[in-house]
Amino acid sequence: MFATRFPTLLPPVLLATLMLGGCGGKPPPGAADTAPTPAADEQEPPVESLPIQTVGSAQACELLDPSDVESIMGSAAEPAPRLEARAAGVAMAGCAWELAPAGSEVALIVAEGEGVAASELKGEAVAGVGDAAVLRLRGDSRVKVMARVGGRMMTLEATGPDMAARKDAVIAAAGSAAERLRTVAEAVE
């Protein structure tokens, strides 16, 4: 009996639900925002710029030697600063090298700040890159090395056809970039 009534009740129930759902956009009359508005002299202090950023995007581009990029991609490519951001106690900078016709890209990102050095590294352990490093492969087309260098995290990611076959070149480049990052960081500190 329920099976025969259900189809006849569905349209009215659905219509009523849609009609009531449309009423939720406006607050009821008299329901003003009761949160106090701070006075002009009680405004929150401006967010200070973070003094932690060692490497900007242009410097991130200098962490990889052109010969490292060429060994990974099989051809020379020009660096392009891609990322520079600061938020919630963390500063990030990045650079990318791209070979559009081949569909290959190498990207390097450096992050530093609160809690960055304590981030967990998950993947296959890699020796000789920074203080600790891991390798992650995604199919044949993506190789990523994540390394901890002092209070910073560095990620070197290479994507493109048959990139997994060049993982040793990516690991070697990550090792060189980690040493350059350590030198830059020590000079700043």
mmCIF file of C-alpha atoms in Angstrom:
data_model
loop_
_atom_site.group_PDB
_atom_site.id
_atom_site.type_symbol
_atom_site.label_atom_id
_atom_site.label_comp_id
_atom_site.label_asym_id
_atom_site.label_seq_id
_atom_site.Cartn_x
_atom_site.Cartn_y
_atom_site.Cartn_z
ATOM 1 C CA MET A 1 0.000 0.000 0.000
ATOM 2 C CA PHE A 2 2.868 2.383 0.809
ATOM 3 C CA ALA A 3 4.386 1.727 -2.609
ATOM 4 C CA THR A 4 1.241 2.958 -4.323
ATOM 5 C CA ARG A 5 0.943 6.098 -2.182
ATOM 6 C CA PHE A 6 4.596 7.119 -2.279
ATOM 7 C CA PRO A 7 4.599 8.295 -5.915
ATOM 8 C CA THR A 8 1.515 10.435 -5.298
ATOM 9 C CA LEU A 9 3.054 12.116 -2.219
ATOM 10 C CA LEU A 10 6.437 12.821 -3.807
ATOM 11 C CA PRO A 11 5.486 15.865 -5.960
ATOM 12 C CA PRO A 12 3.752 17.805 -3.131
ATOM 13 C CA VAL A 13 6.543 17.032 -0.639
ATOM 14 C CA LEU A 14 9.199 18.023 -3.154
ATOM 15 C CA LEU A 15 7.350 21.234 -4.040
ATOM 16 C CA ALA A 16 6.902 22.189 -0.363
ATOM 17 C CA THR A 17 10.593 21.563 0.307
ATOM 18 C CA LEU A 18 11.643 23.763 -2.596
ATOM 19 C CA MET A 19 9.259 26.538 -1.555
ATOM 20 C CA LEU A 20 10.454 26.532 2.057
ATOM 21 C CA GLY A 21 14.096 26.331 0.979
ATOM 22 C CA GLY A 22 13.713 29.615 -0.905
ATOM 23 C CA CYS A 23 12.766 31.446 2.292
ATOM 24 C CA GLY A 24 16.107 30.845 3.962
ATOM 25 C CA GLY A 25 17.984 33.609 2.132
ATOM 26 C CA LYS A 26 16.575 36.554 4.102
ATOM 27 C CA PRO A 27 16.790 37.055 7.840
ATOM 28 C CA PRO A 28 13.471 37.356 9.635
ATOM 29 C CA PRO A 29 12.270 40.908 10.330
ATOM 30 C CA GLY A 30 13.932 42.473 13.352
ATOM 31 C CA ALA A 31 16.837 40.009 13.357
ATOM 32 C CA ALA A 32 19.650 42.541 13.090
ATOM 33 C CA ASP A 33 23.313 41.635 13.484
ATOM 34 C CA THR A 34 23.873 41.858 17.246
ATOM 35 C CA ALA A 35 27.671 41.583 17.044
ATOM 36 C CA PRO A 36 29.230 44.781 18.351
ATOM 37 C CA THR A 37 31.125 46.874 15.815
ATOM 38 C CA PRO A 38 34.580 47.797 17.129
ATOM 39 C CA ALA A 39 35.300 51.495 17.502
ATOM 40 C CA ALA A 40 37.819 53.068 15.141
ATOM 41 C CA ASP A 41 40.524 53.072 17.837
ATOM 42 C CA GLU A 42 39.831 49.390 18.691
ATOM 43 C CA GLN A 43 40.557 47.955 15.243
ATOM 44 C CA GLU A 44 42.754 44.854 15.088
ATOM 45 C CA PRO A 45 46.422 45.662 14.537
ATOM 46 C CA PRO A 46 47.673 45.208 10.976
ATOM 47 C CA VAL A 47 49.305 41.889 10.165
ATOM 48 C CA GLU A 48 53.066 42.270 10.273
ATOM 49 C CA SER A 49 55.153 41.063 7.385
ATOM 50 C CA LEU A 50 57.006 37.880 8.174
ATOM 51 C CA PRO A 51 60.750 38.240 8.626
ATOM 52 C CA ILE A 52 61.206 34.534 7.902
ATOM 53 C CA GLN A 53 61.393 34.537 4.130
ATOM 54 C CA THR A 54 64.901 33.620 3.042
ATOM 55 C CA VAL A 55 64.145 32.895 -0.587
ATOM 56 C CA GLY A 56 61.925 34.847 -2.963
ATOM 57 C CA SER A 57 60.763 33.547 -6.340
ATOM 58 C CA ALA A 58 63.788 34.944 -8.185
ATOM 59 C CA GLN A 59 66.143 33.284 -5.694
ATOM 60 C CA ALA A 60 64.197 30.012 -5.963
ATOM 61 C CA CYS A 61 64.999 30.049 -9.684
ATOM 62 C CA GLU A 62 68.699 30.268 -8.828
ATOM 63 C CA LEU A 63 68.639 27.153 -6.632
ATOM 64 C CA LEU A 64 68.618 24.848 -9.667
ATOM 65 C CA ASP A 65 71.552 24.943 -12.022
ATOM 66 C CA PRO A 66 70.598 25.071 -15.727
ATOM 67 C CA SER A 67 72.571 21.845 -16.257
ATOM 68 C CA ASP A 68 70.372 20.101 -13.656
ATOM 69 C CA VAL A 69 67.238 21.237 -15.471
ATOM 70 C CA GLU A 70 68.665 20.042 -18.773
ATOM 71 C CA SER A 71 69.543 16.626 -17.332
ATOM 72 C CA ILE A 72 65.977 16.222 -16.072
ATOM 73 C CA MET A 73 64.141 17.515 -19.145
ATOM 74 C CA GLY A 74 66.592 16.544 -21.861
ATOM 75 C CA SER A 75 66.760 20.132 -23.093
ATOM 76 C CA ALA A 76 67.477 23.599 -21.702
ATOM 77 C CA ALA A 77 64.562 25.662 -20.415
ATOM 78 C CA GLU A 78 64.246 29.188 -19.041
ATOM 79 C CA PRO A 79 63.181 29.660 -15.404
ATOM 80 C CA ALA A 80 59.996 31.567 -14.600
ATOM 81 C CA PRO A 81 59.189 32.761 -11.059
ATOM 82 C CA ARG A 82 55.760 31.346 -10.229
ATOM 83 C CA LEU A 83 54.895 31.703 -6.595
ATOM 84 C CA GLU A 84 55.566 33.991 -3.697
ATOM 85 C CA ALA A 85 53.129 33.911 -0.812
ATOM 86 C CA ARG A 86 52.951 34.506 2.926
ATOM 87 C CA ALA A 87 50.117 33.315 5.118
ATOM 88 C CA ALA A 88 49.559 31.979 8.613
ATOM 89 C CA GLY A 89 53.219 32.100 9.610
ATOM 90 C CA VAL A 90 54.500 30.370 6.456
ATOM 91 C CA ALA A 91 56.324 31.925 3.502
ATOM 92 C CA MET A 92 56.565 30.159 0.133
ATOM 93 C CA ALA A 93 58.468 30.874 -3.066
ATOM 94 C CA GLY A 94 58.628 28.910 -6.286
ATOM 95 C CA CYS A 95 59.996 28.711 -9.786
ATOM 96 C CA ALA A 96 59.190 26.599 -12.852
ATOM 97 C CA TRP A 97 60.934 25.525 -16.027
ATOM 98 C CA GLU A 98 58.693 24.363 -18.855
ATOM 99 C CA LEU A 99 59.105 22.689 -22.237
ATOM 100 C CA ALA A 100 55.660 23.170 -23.731
ATOM 101 C CA PRO A 101 56.115 21.089 -26.914
ATOM 102 C CA ALA A 102 57.414 18.111 -24.927
ATOM 103 C CA GLY A 103 54.840 18.576 -22.159
ATOM 104 C CA SER A 104 57.549 18.590 -19.472
ATOM 105 C CA GLU A 105 57.836 20.840 -16.450
ATOM 106 C CA VAL A 106 60.151 21.124 -13.464
ATOM 107 C CA ALA A 107 58.881 23.074 -10.458
ATOM 108 C CA LEU A 108 60.781 24.002 -7.292
ATOM 109 C CA ILE A 109 58.983 25.311 -4.191
ATOM 110 C CA VAL A 110 60.599 26.414 -0.929
ATOM 111 C CA ALA A 111 58.478 26.852 2.209
ATOM 112 C CA GLU A 112 59.612 28.142 5.580
ATOM 113 C CA GLY A 113 57.985 29.234 8.793
ATOM 114 C CA GLU A 114 56.100 27.948 11.794
ATOM 115 C CA GLY A 115 55.829 24.164 11.808
ATOM 116 C CA VAL A 116 57.243 23.689 8.315
ATOM 117 C CA ALA A 117 60.357 21.815 9.454
ATOM 118 C CA ALA A 118 58.209 19.508 11.587
ATOM 119 C CA SER A 119 56.060 18.462 8.615
ATOM 120 C CA GLU A 120 55.986 14.730 8.129
ATOM 121 C CA LEU A 121 57.760 13.389 5.065
ATOM 122 C CA LYS A 122 55.936 10.448 3.506
ATOM 123 C CA GLY A 123 57.454 8.432 0.693
ATOM 124 C CA GLU A 124 60.551 6.420 -0.145
ATOM 125 C CA ALA A 125 63.538 7.721 1.870
ATOM 126 C CA VAL A 126 66.294 9.360 -0.180
ATOM 127 C CA ALA A 127 69.825 9.738 1.210
ATOM 128 C CA GLY A 128 72.068 12.727 0.576
ATOM 129 C CA VAL A 129 69.369 15.348 -0.021
ATOM 130 C CA GLY A 130 69.057 17.974 2.724
ATOM 131 C CA ASP A 131 68.555 16.861 6.323
ATOM 132 C CA ALA A 132 65.908 14.307 5.327
ATOM 133 C CA ALA A 133 64.172 13.614 2.032
ATOM 134 C CA VAL A 134 61.625 11.357 0.371
ATOM 135 C CA LEU A 135 60.807 10.388 -3.188
ATOM 136 C CA ARG A 136 57.280 10.065 -4.534
ATOM 137 C CA LEU A 137 56.428 8.669 -7.946
ATOM 138 C CA ARG A 138 53.049 8.977 -9.616
ATOM 139 C CA GLY A 139 52.960 6.647 -12.573
ATOM 140 C CA ASP A 140 55.620 7.175 -15.224
ATOM 141 C CA SER A 141 55.002 10.897 -15.586
ATOM 142 C CA ARG A 142 55.621 12.524 -12.173
ATOM 143 C CA VAL A 143 58.637 12.473 -9.841
ATOM 144 C CA LYS A 144 58.631 14.505 -6.623
ATOM 145 C CA VAL A 145 61.433 14.912 -4.079
ATOM 146 C CA MET A 146 60.530 16.568 -0.792
ATOM 147 C CA ALA A 147 63.444 17.583 1.454
ATOM 148 C CA ARG A 148 63.875 19.228 4.832
ATOM 149 C CA VAL A 149 66.745 21.754 4.855
ATOM 150 C CA GLY A 150 67.175 23.360 8.272
ATOM 151 C CA GLY A 151 63.865 25.081 9.064
ATOM 152 C CA ARG A 152 62.681 24.906 5.445
ATOM 153 C CA MET A 153 60.916 22.410 3.211
ATOM 154 C CA MET A 154 61.855 22.162 -0.433
ATOM 155 C CA THR A 155 59.881 20.315 -3.103
ATOM 156 C CA LEU A 156 61.285 19.564 -6.526
ATOM 157 C CA GLU A 157 58.707 18.085 -8.868
ATOM 158 C CA ALA A 158 59.248 17.007 -12.465
ATOM 159 C CA THR A 159 56.387 16.033 -14.757
ATOM 160 C CA GLY A 160 56.375 14.824 -18.319
ATOM 161 C CA PRO A 161 56.472 11.721 -20.485
ATOM 162 C CA ASP A 162 58.664 8.926 -19.047
ATOM 163 C CA MET A 163 59.825 11.145 -16.161
ATOM 164 C CA ALA A 164 60.130 8.141 -13.810
ATOM 165 C CA ALA A 165 63.041 6.930 -15.956
ATOM 166 C CA ARG A 166 64.852 10.176 -15.027
ATOM 167 C CA LYS A 167 64.231 9.986 -11.277
ATOM 168 C CA ASP A 168 67.978 9.782 -10.522
ATOM 169 C CA ALA A 169 68.506 13.118 -12.301
ATOM 170 C CA VAL A 170 65.644 14.629 -10.254
ATOM 171 C CA ILE A 171 67.173 13.315 -6.997
ATOM 172 C CA ALA A 172 70.623 14.677 -7.935
ATOM 173 C CA ALA A 173 69.143 18.078 -8.826
ATOM 174 C CA ALA A 174 67.229 18.137 -5.527
ATOM 175 C CA GLY A 175 70.483 17.428 -3.668
ATOM 176 C CA SER A 176 72.246 20.321 -5.417
ATOM 177 C CA ALA A 177 69.298 22.681 -4.818
ATOM 178 C CA ALA A 178 69.160 21.683 -1.122
ATOM 179 C CA GLU A 179 72.842 22.548 -0.682
ATOM 180 C CA ARG A 180 72.358 25.914 -2.405
ATOM 181 C CA LEU A 181 69.322 26.573 -0.178
ATOM 182 C CA ARG A 182 71.373 25.757 2.920
ATOM 183 C CA THR A 183 74.099 28.210 1.781
ATOM 184 C CA VAL A 184 71.542 30.973 1.124
ATOM 185 C CA ALA A 185 69.832 30.369 4.491
ATOM 186 C CA GLU A 186 73.111 30.430 6.414
ATOM 187 C CA ALA A 187 74.106 33.698 4.732
ATOM 188 C CA VAL A 188 70.805 35.313 5.811
ATOM 189 C CA GLU A 189 70.914 33.995 9.384
#
